Amino acid sequence: MSQALSGIKVIDVASVLAGPYATMLLGDMGANVIKIEPPIGDMMRKSPPFIGGESAYYIYANRNKRGMRLNLKTAEGKEVLFDLVKDADIFIENWKPPTKRSLGIDYSVVQKINPKLIYCSISGFGQSGPWAERPGFDQIAQGMAGLMSVTGFTEPTRVGVAIGDSIASLFATYGILCALIEREKSGKGQFIETSLLEGLISVLGFQAAKYFGTKEIPSMQGNDHAAFSPYGTYKTKDGHINIAAGNEKMWLKLCELLEINELIQDSMFNTMEARVSNKDKLKEILECKLAKRTSAEWIEILNNGGIACGPIYSIDEVFNDEHVLHRKMLLETTHSLAGKIEMIGFPVKMKRTPCKINYPPPVFNEHTEEILKEIGYNDEKIVDLKRKEII
């Protein structure tokens, strides 16, 4: 079955997460992704925990790729890379700006080899500016983007996943796909860049909107919403649930189901603005009522009443939920070393050209010879490159 990006060749020299996640998304759509690793391998391979000797973190972001080892710090290693680039469509790296210049593999060089190439750079802080050459990791970007200042209860708190890396990868994928469409009209490739910092700033959403509109600096909201109430986490008889009565209709129905209709005319709660101003008092009233039943009971009652609500799952509960399983967000494949492995499913479903797992995450250096033979290298040349430790 054909896939949306079948026939698109991607050269991936990125490491860790920002970059490899983007190329995995392209691979899920059928692109021919060639992952090039340095002689010591992607640093993510060394991150525990391990499954059959392979890093679970590496496995997470590297399916649907073929892998090869290549020493890009040598002239012959760069020649191999440039041979791979000649008929490629996309090139992705997440080096700091000075690194690509010192290697001699920046866009100005590669573009001359293949003018139709789409070259994507992902970095911590962008390719220019005062912070461009600083090392960038997810937590640093979360702090600088303002995300940590509005997350948590009493002290700045990072989001519990590498959200900066993931969002940068999503914007990189978005830019690449737009460039592919534009290339159909112009016949030309182009340089694309994004960063962890810019990706996180772009999703500040209503917090930025509030600041732009009022010049008030948003503070930590905990589990509450800055613009809606009741909208947050509430205690029940046996735990907590999320309730998001985000409009007037839901608010009126919630009052009915909790038997607190007297609040409808109360000036402290009769408008959304009033409920946000008095959210602590409102939470106290709601939790007094919610304490009478279990979380499961309230979730059924409120959902049947048309009120947005849901459980707060641990990770194991996520991947045992009947709806998550129905949506195929848990997949299994077989890895040559780790055996049967579980992976997060495809978040985008395409009816005619569906995503699928064509390759499990590659073992280090697994496909080097196969890839080189595809671009015309003979056995003698490959043996010579091995002898010189280029591959």
mmCIF file of C-alpha atoms in Angstrom:
data_model
loop_
_atom_site.group_PDB
_atom_site.id
_atom_site.type_symbol
_atom_site.label_atom_id
_atom_site.label_comp_id
_atom_site.label_asym_id
_atom_site.label_seq_id
_atom_site.Cartn_x
_atom_site.Cartn_y
_atom_site.Cartn_z
ATOM 1 C CA MET A 1 0.000 0.000 0.000
ATOM 2 C CA SER A 2 1.371 3.415 -0.997
ATOM 3 C CA GLN A 3 2.136 5.943 1.720
ATOM 4 C CA ALA A 4 1.954 9.734 1.585
ATOM 5 C CA LEU A 5 5.740 10.262 1.501
ATOM 6 C CA SER A 6 6.768 7.173 -0.457
ATOM 7 C CA GLY A 7 9.719 8.071 -2.700
ATOM 8 C CA ILE A 8 10.922 10.945 -0.491
ATOM 9 C CA LYS A 9 14.525 10.460 0.665
ATOM 10 C CA VAL A 10 15.569 11.926 4.013
ATOM 11 C CA ILE A 11 19.121 12.235 5.341
ATOM 12 C CA ASP A 12 19.032 12.457 9.141
ATOM 13 C CA VAL A 13 22.233 13.457 10.929
ATOM 14 C CA ALA A 14 20.404 14.652 14.058
ATOM 15 C CA SER A 15 20.702 13.072 17.494
ATOM 16 C CA VAL A 16 18.815 12.653 20.783
ATOM 17 C CA LEU A 17 15.212 13.858 20.272
ATOM 18 C CA ALA A 18 14.820 17.193 18.461
ATOM 19 C CA GLY A 19 15.356 16.049 14.885
ATOM 20 C CA PRO A 20 15.077 12.277 15.244
ATOM 21 C CA TYR A 21 11.425 12.661 16.269
ATOM 22 C CA ALA A 22 10.761 14.750 13.139
ATOM 23 C CA THR A 23 12.404 12.206 10.850
ATOM 24 C CA MET A 24 10.459 9.413 12.552
ATOM 25 C CA LEU A 25 7.230 11.240 11.713
ATOM 26 C CA LEU A 26 8.357 11.483 8.088
ATOM 27 C CA GLY A 27 9.287 7.796 8.137
ATOM 28 C CA ASP A 28 5.881 6.891 9.558
ATOM 29 C CA MET A 29 4.410 8.507 6.436
ATOM 30 C CA GLY A 30 6.593 6.342 4.191
ATOM 31 C CA ALA A 31 9.709 8.474 3.624
ATOM 32 C CA ASN A 32 13.009 6.655 3.069
ATOM 33 C CA VAL A 33 14.883 7.880 6.156
ATOM 34 C CA ILE A 34 18.631 7.232 6.411
ATOM 35 C CA LYS A 35 19.881 7.853 9.948
ATOM 36 C CA ILE A 36 23.591 8.695 9.999
ATOM 37 C CA GLU A 37 25.350 8.276 13.337
ATOM 38 C CA PRO A 38 28.907 9.239 14.376
ATOM 39 C CA PRO A 39 31.452 6.511 15.214
ATOM 40 C CA ILE A 40 30.294 6.476 18.854
ATOM 41 C CA GLY A 41 26.612 6.356 17.881
ATOM 42 C CA ASP A 42 23.719 8.641 18.765
ATOM 43 C CA MET A 43 24.263 9.687 22.397
ATOM 44 C CA MET A 44 20.691 8.567 23.091
ATOM 45 C CA ARG A 45 21.842 4.949 22.692
ATOM 46 C CA LYS A 46 23.642 5.263 26.022
ATOM 47 C CA SER A 47 20.563 6.384 27.993
ATOM 48 C CA PRO A 48 18.985 3.827 30.359
ATOM 49 C CA PRO A 49 16.727 1.929 30.721
ATOM 50 C CA PHE A 50 17.788 -0.734 28.240
ATOM 51 C CA ILE A 51 15.767 -3.441 26.505
ATOM 52 C CA GLY A 52 17.965 -6.264 25.251
ATOM 53 C CA GLY A 53 20.919 -3.883 25.269
ATOM 54 C CA GLU A 54 19.100 -1.126 23.373
ATOM 55 C CA SER A 55 18.052 2.150 24.972
ATOM 56 C CA ALA A 56 14.300 2.488 25.413
ATOM 57 C CA TYR A 57 14.707 6.229 24.766
ATOM 58 C CA TYR A 58 16.506 5.582 21.466
ATOM 59 C CA ILE A 59 13.844 3.073 20.431
ATOM 60 C CA TYR A 60 11.100 5.616 21.117
ATOM 61 C CA ALA A 61 12.162 8.101 18.407
ATOM 62 C CA ASN A 62 13.861 6.015 15.721
ATOM 63 C CA ARG A 63 11.468 3.587 14.067
ATOM 64 C CA ASN A 64 11.033 3.634 10.286
ATOM 65 C CA LYS A 65 14.683 4.461 9.625
ATOM 66 C CA ARG A 66 17.677 2.629 8.270
ATOM 67 C CA GLY A 67 20.887 3.313 10.136
ATOM 68 C CA MET A 68 24.526 3.736 9.165
ATOM 69 C CA ARG A 69 27.783 4.749 10.839
ATOM 70 C CA LEU A 70 29.771 7.559 9.219
ATOM 71 C CA ASN A 71 32.680 9.681 10.420
ATOM 72 C CA LEU A 72 31.823 13.175 9.201
ATOM 73 C CA LYS A 73 34.996 14.649 10.689
ATOM 74 C CA THR A 74 36.985 13.168 7.806
ATOM 75 C CA ALA A 75 37.130 14.323 4.187
ATOM 76 C CA GLU A 76 36.133 10.883 2.903
ATOM 77 C CA GLY A 77 33.234 10.716 5.350
ATOM 78 C CA LYS A 78 31.922 14.011 4.007
ATOM 79 C CA GLU A 79 32.298 12.714 0.439
ATOM 80 C CA VAL A 80 30.060 9.779 1.330
ATOM 81 C CA LEU A 81 27.514 12.154 2.855
ATOM 82 C CA PHE A 82 27.536 14.365 -0.219
ATOM 83 C CA ASP A 83 26.989 11.315 -2.443
ATOM 84 C CA LEU A 84 23.948 10.449 -0.330
ATOM 85 C CA VAL A 85 22.683 14.031 -0.574
ATOM 86 C CA LYS A 86 22.837 14.181 -4.383
ATOM 87 C CA ASP A 87 19.396 12.619 -4.866
ATOM 88 C CA ALA A 88 17.937 13.367 -1.410
ATOM 89 C CA ASP A 89 14.873 15.500 -0.791
ATOM 90 C CA ILE A 90 15.370 16.454 2.852
ATOM 91 C CA PHE A 91 18.375 16.931 5.157
ATOM 92 C CA ILE A 92 17.890 17.377 8.914
ATOM 93 C CA GLU A 93 20.470 18.286 11.534
ATOM 94 C CA ASN A 94 20.410 19.676 15.062
ATOM 95 C CA TRP A 95 24.000 20.846 15.414
ATOM 96 C CA LYS A 96 24.884 24.173 16.986
ATOM 97 C CA PRO A 97 25.644 26.756 14.250
ATOM 98 C CA PRO A 98 29.452 26.637 14.758
ATOM 99 C CA THR A 99 29.451 22.839 14.469
ATOM 100 C CA LYS A 100 28.007 22.706 10.976
ATOM 101 C CA ARG A 101 30.383 25.441 9.851
ATOM 102 C CA SER A 102 33.428 23.654 11.255
ATOM 103 C CA LEU A 103 32.337 20.411 9.600
ATOM 104 C CA GLY A 104 31.765 22.197 6.311
ATOM 105 C CA ILE A 105 28.267 20.811 6.021
ATOM 106 C CA ASP A 106 26.162 23.940 6.289
ATOM 107 C CA TYR A 107 23.425 24.864 3.825
ATOM 108 C CA SER A 108 25.657 26.997 1.606
ATOM 109 C CA VAL A 109 27.798 23.917 0.889
ATOM 110 C CA VAL A 110 25.076 21.289 0.556
ATOM 111 C CA GLN A 111 22.816 23.494 -1.582
ATOM 112 C CA LYS A 112 25.468 23.562 -4.319
ATOM 113 C CA ILE A 113 25.436 19.759 -4.461
ATOM 114 C CA ASN A 114 21.645 19.527 -4.642
ATOM 115 C CA PRO A 115 19.729 22.788 -5.281
ATOM 116 C CA LYS A 116 16.407 20.990 -4.769
ATOM 117 C CA LEU A 117 17.334 19.873 -1.260
ATOM 118 C CA ILE A 118 15.242 21.029 1.704
ATOM 119 C CA TYR A 119 17.742 21.595 4.524
ATOM 120 C CA CYS A 120 16.278 21.817 8.041
ATOM 121 C CA SER A 121 18.208 23.002 11.115
ATOM 122 C CA ILE A 122 16.801 22.485 14.609
ATOM 123 C CA SER A 123 18.643 24.121 17.503
ATOM 124 C CA GLY A 124 18.129 25.324 21.037
ATOM 125 C CA PHE A 125 17.849 29.030 20.276
ATOM 126 C CA GLY A 126 17.984 29.538 16.492
ATOM 127 C CA GLN A 127 20.744 30.146 13.980
ATOM 128 C CA SER A 128 21.366 33.794 14.893
ATOM 129 C CA GLY A 129 21.121 36.093 17.899
ATOM 130 C CA PRO A 130 22.950 36.458 21.234
ATOM 131 C CA TRP A 131 22.092 32.922 22.390
ATOM 132 C CA ALA A 132 22.540 31.122 19.061
ATOM 133 C CA GLU A 133 25.797 29.398 19.969
ATOM 134 C CA ARG A 134 24.808 28.306 23.472
ATOM 135 C CA PRO A 135 24.004 24.646 24.181
ATOM 136 C CA GLY A 136 20.247 24.198 24.270
ATOM 137 C CA PHE A 137 18.372 21.525 26.193
ATOM 138 C CA ASP A 138 14.659 21.150 26.805
ATOM 139 C CA GLN A 139 14.592 22.410 30.388
ATOM 140 C CA ILE A 140 16.627 25.505 29.509
ATOM 141 C CA ALA A 141 14.211 26.330 26.704
ATOM 142 C CA GLN A 142 11.171 25.735 28.941
ATOM 143 C CA GLY A 143 12.535 28.259 31.402
ATOM 144 C CA MET A 144 13.498 30.883 28.844
ATOM 145 C CA ALA A 145 10.200 30.561 26.954
ATOM 146 C CA GLY A 146 8.191 31.467 30.067
ATOM 147 C CA LEU A 147 6.524 28.070 30.236
ATOM 148 C CA MET A 148 7.903 27.216 33.679
ATOM 149 C CA SER A 149 6.727 30.564 35.090
ATOM 150 C CA VAL A 150 3.069 29.610 34.549
ATOM 151 C CA THR A 151 3.420 25.919 35.437
ATOM 152 C CA GLY A 152 3.269 24.530 38.961
ATOM 153 C CA PHE A 153 1.968 25.767 42.304
ATOM 154 C CA THR A 154 4.678 27.420 44.389
ATOM 155 C CA GLU A 155 7.863 27.254 42.320
ATOM 156 C CA PRO A 156 8.672 27.203 38.591
ATOM 157 C CA THR A 157 7.961 23.719 37.254
ATOM 158 C CA ARG A 158 8.985 22.017 34.037
ATOM 159 C CA VAL A 159 6.506 20.009 32.007
ATOM 160 C CA GLY A 160 7.118 16.330 32.762
ATOM 161 C CA VAL A 161 8.120 15.400 29.195
ATOM 162 C CA ALA A 162 10.616 16.885 26.717
ATOM 163 C CA ILE A 163 7.951 19.150 25.307
ATOM 164 C CA GLY A 164 10.429 21.625 23.785
ATOM 165 C CA ASP A 165 12.170 18.941 21.725
ATOM 166 C CA SER A 166 8.866 17.454 20.603
ATOM 167 C CA ILE A 167 7.279 20.760 19.598
ATOM 168 C CA ALA A 168 10.409 21.821 17.716
ATOM 169 C CA SER A 169 10.256 18.525 15.831
ATOM 170 C CA LEU A 170 6.604 19.119 14.978
ATOM 171 C CA PHE A 171 7.328 22.612 13.640
ATOM 172 C CA ALA A 172 10.283 21.242 11.687
ATOM 173 C CA THR A 173 8.008 18.642 10.104
ATOM 174 C CA TYR A 174 5.441 21.343 9.329
ATOM 175 C CA GLY A 175 8.085 23.516 7.660
ATOM 176 C CA ILE A 176 9.482 20.600 5.668
ATOM 177 C CA LEU A 177 6.090 19.573 4.322
ATOM 178 C CA CYS A 178 5.288 23.166 3.347
ATOM 179 C CA ALA A 179 8.653 23.392 1.568
ATOM 180 C CA LEU A 180 7.943 20.165 -0.309
ATOM 181 C CA ILE A 181 4.672 21.620 -1.580
ATOM 182 C CA GLU A 182 6.355 24.902 -2.568
ATOM 183 C CA ARG A 183 9.107 22.987 -4.384
ATOM 184 C CA GLU A 184 6.474 21.512 -6.684
ATOM 185 C CA LYS A 185 5.862 25.060 -7.943
ATOM 186 C CA SER A 186 9.365 26.540 -7.893
ATOM 187 C CA GLY A 187 11.529 23.469 -8.418
ATOM 188 C CA LYS A 188 13.850 24.784 -5.713
ATOM 189 C CA GLY A 189 14.817 23.645 -2.261
ATOM 190 C CA GLN A 190 15.345 25.985 0.664
ATOM 191 C CA PHE A 191 16.766 26.389 4.150
ATOM 192 C CA ILE A 192 14.398 25.924 7.102
ATOM 193 C CA GLU A 193 15.143 26.524 10.757
ATOM 194 C CA THR A 194 13.302 26.265 14.026
ATOM 195 C CA SER A 195 14.308 25.977 17.668
ATOM 196 C CA LEU A 196 13.178 24.689 21.035
ATOM 197 C CA LEU A 197 12.801 28.267 22.272
ATOM 198 C CA GLU A 198 10.689 29.516 19.363
ATOM 199 C CA GLY A 199 8.494 26.423 19.375
ATOM 200 C CA LEU A 200 7.660 26.836 23.057
ATOM 201 C CA ILE A 201 7.043 30.576 22.758
ATOM 202 C CA SER A 202 4.624 29.904 19.901
ATOM 203 C CA VAL A 203 2.403 27.731 22.115
ATOM 204 C CA LEU A 204 2.146 30.128 25.074
ATOM 205 C CA GLY A 205 -1.370 30.726 23.785
ATOM 206 C CA PHE A 206 -3.826 32.388 26.132
ATOM 207 C CA GLN A 207 -1.082 33.235 28.613
ATOM 208 C CA ALA A 208 0.631 35.408 26.010
ATOM 209 C CA ALA A 209 -2.749 36.761 24.880
ATOM 210 C CA LYS A 210 -3.531 37.830 28.451
ATOM 211 C CA TYR A 211 -0.203 39.627 28.707
ATOM 212 C CA PHE A 212 -0.614 41.347 25.327
ATOM 213 C CA GLY A 213 -4.120 42.468 26.239
ATOM 214 C CA THR A 214 -3.546 43.670 29.810
ATOM 215 C CA LYS A 215 0.247 43.842 30.320
ATOM 216 C CA GLU A 216 -0.372 41.816 33.476
ATOM 217 C CA ILE A 217 2.261 39.138 34.006
ATOM 218 C CA PRO A 218 0.575 35.697 34.252
ATOM 219 C CA SER A 219 1.407 33.712 37.361
ATOM 220 C CA MET A 220 1.439 29.994 38.152
ATOM 221 C CA GLN A 221 -2.013 28.522 37.756
ATOM 222 C CA GLY A 222 -1.425 25.071 39.222
ATOM 223 C CA ASN A 223 -4.167 22.922 37.708
ATOM 224 C CA ASP A 224 -6.565 25.841 37.237
ATOM 225 C CA HIS A 225 -7.276 27.745 34.044
ATOM 226 C CA ALA A 226 -6.568 31.470 33.890
ATOM 227 C CA ALA A 227 -9.704 32.301 31.878
ATOM 228 C CA PHE A 228 -12.294 29.611 32.716
ATOM 229 C CA SER A 229 -13.832 28.203 35.893
ATOM 230 C CA PRO A 230 -14.690 25.583 36.996
ATOM 231 C CA TYR A 231 -11.821 24.206 34.938
ATOM 232 C CA GLY A 232 -9.227 22.163 36.788
ATOM 233 C CA THR A 233 -8.556 19.216 39.094
ATOM 234 C CA TYR A 234 -11.018 18.381 41.862
ATOM 235 C CA LYS A 235 -11.028 15.898 44.742
ATOM 236 C CA THR A 236 -13.594 13.115 44.854
ATOM 237 C CA LYS A 237 -14.333 10.394 47.388
ATOM 238 C CA ASP A 238 -11.355 8.295 46.238
ATOM 239 C CA GLY A 239 -9.047 10.531 44.241
ATOM 240 C CA HIS A 240 -9.089 13.363 41.725
ATOM 241 C CA ILE A 241 -10.741 14.071 38.388
ATOM 242 C CA ASN A 242 -10.482 16.835 35.820
ATOM 243 C CA ILE A 243 -13.564 18.930 35.151
ATOM 244 C CA ALA A 244 -13.717 21.539 32.389
ATOM 245 C CA ALA A 245 -17.083 23.286 32.430
ATOM 246 C CA GLY A 246 -15.824 25.713 29.843
ATOM 247 C CA ASN A 247 -19.083 27.369 28.848
ATOM 248 C CA GLU A 248 -22.332 28.561 30.400
ATOM 249 C CA LYS A 249 -24.348 25.535 29.298
ATOM 250 C CA MET A 250 -21.952 23.170 31.053
ATOM 251 C CA TRP A 251 -21.895 25.358 34.152
ATOM 252 C CA LEU A 252 -25.696 25.275 34.464
ATOM 253 C CA LYS A 253 -25.745 21.505 33.978
ATOM 254 C CA LEU A 254 -22.984 21.028 36.548
ATOM 255 C CA CYS A 255 -24.998 23.019 39.096
ATOM 256 C CA GLU A 256 -27.988 20.790 38.411
ATOM 257 C CA LEU A 257 -26.066 17.518 38.749
ATOM 258 C CA LEU A 258 -24.281 18.613 41.927
ATOM 259 C CA GLU A 259 -27.497 20.092 43.350
ATOM 260 C CA ILE A 260 -26.038 23.569 43.767
ATOM 261 C CA ASN A 261 -28.544 25.526 41.672
ATOM 262 C CA GLU A 262 -28.440 28.349 44.194
ATOM 263 C CA LEU A 263 -25.038 29.334 42.766
ATOM 264 C CA ILE A 264 -26.565 30.194 39.392
ATOM 265 C CA GLN A 265 -27.909 33.536 40.666
ATOM 266 C CA ASP A 266 -25.107 34.152 43.168
ATOM 267 C CA SER A 267 -23.123 37.233 42.141
ATOM 268 C CA MET A 268 -19.911 35.454 43.116
ATOM 269 C CA PHE A 269 -20.503 32.804 40.434
ATOM 270 C CA ASN A 270 -23.117 34.007 37.935
ATOM 271 C CA THR A 271 -20.570 34.965 35.240
ATOM 272 C CA MET A 272 -17.390 33.323 34.009
ATOM 273 C CA GLU A 273 -15.372 36.317 35.158
ATOM 274 C CA ALA A 274 -16.886 36.075 38.636
ATOM 275 C CA ARG A 275 -16.204 32.350 38.818
ATOM 276 C CA VAL A 276 -12.562 32.866 37.832
ATOM 277 C CA SER A 277 -12.172 35.599 40.495
ATOM 278 C CA ASN A 278 -13.698 33.319 43.133
ATOM 279 C CA LYS A 279 -12.338 29.998 41.916
ATOM 280 C CA ASP A 280 -10.920 28.975 45.301
ATOM 281 C CA LYS A 281 -14.283 29.377 47.010
ATOM 282 C CA LEU A 282 -16.013 27.624 44.134
ATOM 283 C CA LYS A 283 -13.573 24.729 44.329
ATOM 284 C CA GLU A 284 -14.335 24.314 48.019
ATOM 285 C CA ILE A 285 -18.070 24.089 47.284
ATOM 286 C CA LEU A 286 -17.620 21.655 44.388
ATOM 287 C CA GLU A 287 -15.308 19.343 46.306
ATOM 288 C CA CYS A 288 -17.769 19.177 49.192
ATOM 289 C CA LYS A 289 -20.299 17.700 46.759
ATOM 290 C CA LEU A 290 -17.810 15.588 44.796
ATOM 291 C CA ALA A 291 -16.627 13.893 48.011
ATOM 292 C CA LYS A 292 -19.902 11.943 48.112
ATOM 293 C CA ARG A 293 -19.028 9.707 45.143
ATOM 294 C CA THR A 294 -15.990 7.994 43.586
ATOM 295 C CA SER A 295 -14.090 9.353 40.610
ATOM 296 C CA ALA A 296 -15.489 6.637 38.334
ATOM 297 C CA GLU A 297 -19.049 7.432 39.391
ATOM 298 C CA TRP A 298 -18.649 11.165 38.777
ATOM 299 C CA ILE A 299 -16.973 10.640 35.408
ATOM 300 C CA GLU A 300 -19.969 8.621 34.233
ATOM 301 C CA ILE A 301 -22.512 11.075 35.664
ATOM 302 C CA LEU A 302 -20.832 14.190 34.307
ATOM 303 C CA ASN A 303 -20.081 12.771 30.870
ATOM 304 C CA ASN A 304 -23.657 11.574 30.547
ATOM 305 C CA GLY A 305 -24.669 15.132 31.391
ATOM 306 C CA GLY A 306 -22.523 16.563 28.605
ATOM 307 C CA ILE A 307 -19.854 18.045 30.886
ATOM 308 C CA ALA A 308 -16.213 17.654 29.869
ATOM 309 C CA CYS A 309 -14.438 15.602 32.517
ATOM 310 C CA GLY A 310 -12.030 12.721 32.784
ATOM 311 C CA PRO A 311 -9.682 10.642 34.911
ATOM 312 C CA ILE A 312 -6.054 11.485 35.683
ATOM 313 C CA TYR A 313 -4.169 8.444 34.473
ATOM 314 C CA SER A 314 -0.729 7.149 35.338
ATOM 315 C CA ILE A 315 1.267 6.070 32.273
ATOM 316 C CA ASP A 316 0.346 2.398 32.683
ATOM 317 C CA GLU A 317 -3.330 3.318 32.857
ATOM 318 C CA VAL A 318 -3.037 5.309 29.624
ATOM 319 C CA PHE A 319 -1.888 2.246 27.708
ATOM 320 C CA ASN A 320 -4.556 0.024 29.233
ATOM 321 C CA ASP A 321 -7.476 2.344 28.504
ATOM 322 C CA GLU A 322 -10.028 0.820 26.123
ATOM 323 C CA HIS A 323 -10.374 3.990 24.066
ATOM 324 C CA VAL A 324 -6.600 4.458 23.712
ATOM 325 C CA LEU A 325 -6.293 0.834 22.598
ATOM 326 C CA HIS A 326 -9.203 1.241 20.185
ATOM 327 C CA ARG A 327 -7.423 4.234 18.657
ATOM 328 C CA LYS A 328 -4.309 2.026 18.227
ATOM 329 C CA MET A 329 -2.073 4.333 20.230
ATOM 330 C CA LEU A 330 -0.148 1.294 21.487
ATOM 331 C CA LEU A 331 1.733 -0.652 18.814
ATOM 332 C CA GLU A 332 4.041 -3.638 18.890
ATOM 333 C CA THR A 333 6.912 -4.559 16.597
ATOM 334 C CA THR A 334 9.913 -6.859 16.725
ATOM 335 C CA HIS A 335 13.462 -5.591 17.217
ATOM 336 C CA SER A 336 16.449 -7.767 16.286
ATOM 337 C CA LEU A 337 18.038 -7.345 19.740
ATOM 338 C CA ALA A 338 15.255 -6.241 22.067
ATOM 339 C CA GLY A 339 12.679 -8.707 20.746
ATOM 340 C CA LYS A 340 9.046 -7.679 20.925
ATOM 341 C CA ILE A 341 8.805 -3.986 21.792
ATOM 342 C CA GLU A 342 5.915 -1.627 22.467
ATOM 343 C CA MET A 343 5.757 1.796 20.862
ATOM 344 C CA ILE A 344 3.460 4.815 20.882
ATOM 345 C CA GLY A 345 1.011 4.630 17.984
ATOM 346 C CA PHE A 346 0.426 7.042 15.118
ATOM 347 C CA PRO A 347 -1.398 10.217 16.206
ATOM 348 C CA VAL A 348 -2.486 10.948 12.623
ATOM 349 C CA LYS A 349 -4.694 8.455 10.803
ATOM 350 C CA MET A 350 -4.763 8.592 7.005
ATOM 351 C CA LYS A 351 -7.411 6.481 5.318
ATOM 352 C CA ARG A 352 -5.890 6.001 1.883
ATOM 353 C CA THR A 353 -2.165 6.274 2.674
ATOM 354 C CA PRO A 354 -1.868 5.110 6.271
ATOM 355 C CA CYS A 355 1.156 5.267 8.537
ATOM 356 C CA LYS A 356 2.811 1.958 9.312
ATOM 357 C CA ILE A 357 5.966 0.490 10.806
ATOM 358 C CA ASN A 358 8.213 -0.482 7.899
ATOM 359 C CA TYR A 359 11.397 -0.755 9.962
ATOM 360 C CA PRO A 360 11.990 -1.188 13.691
ATOM 361 C CA PRO A 361 14.584 1.193 15.209
ATOM 362 C CA PRO A 362 17.929 0.268 13.626
ATOM 363 C CA VAL A 363 20.729 -1.460 15.455
ATOM 364 C CA PHE A 364 23.884 0.669 15.323
ATOM 365 C CA ASN A 365 25.497 0.459 11.868
ATOM 366 C CA GLU A 366 22.819 -2.011 10.716
ATOM 367 C CA HIS A 367 22.268 -0.829 7.141
ATOM 368 C CA THR A 368 25.555 0.867 6.184
ATOM 369 C CA GLU A 369 26.544 -1.526 3.397
ATOM 370 C CA GLU A 370 23.006 -1.758 2.040
ATOM 371 C CA ILE A 371 22.704 2.029 1.792
ATOM 372 C CA LEU A 372 26.117 2.503 0.172
ATOM 373 C CA LYS A 373 25.418 -0.140 -2.460
ATOM 374 C CA GLU A 374 22.206 1.706 -3.349
ATOM 375 C CA ILE A 375 24.268 4.753 -4.382
ATOM 376 C CA GLY A 376 26.735 2.694 -6.406
ATOM 377 C CA TYR A 377 29.545 1.833 -3.989
ATOM 378 C CA ASN A 378 31.121 -1.551 -4.748
ATOM 379 C CA ASP A 379 32.461 -4.102 -2.260
ATOM 380 C CA GLU A 380 36.057 -2.934 -2.720
ATOM 381 C CA LYS A 381 35.165 0.679 -1.900
ATOM 382 C CA ILE A 382 33.126 -0.364 1.140
ATOM 383 C CA VAL A 383 35.971 -2.523 2.488
ATOM 384 C CA ASP A 384 38.379 0.414 2.039
ATOM 385 C CA LEU A 385 36.064 2.754 3.969
ATOM 386 C CA LYS A 386 35.799 0.192 6.780
ATOM 387 C CA ARG A 387 39.583 -0.176 6.903
ATOM 388 C CA LYS A 388 39.940 3.601 7.296
ATOM 389 C CA GLU A 389 37.171 3.627 9.939
ATOM 390 C CA ILE A 390 35.101 6.034 7.851
ATOM 391 C CA ILE A 391 32.108 3.698 8.207
#
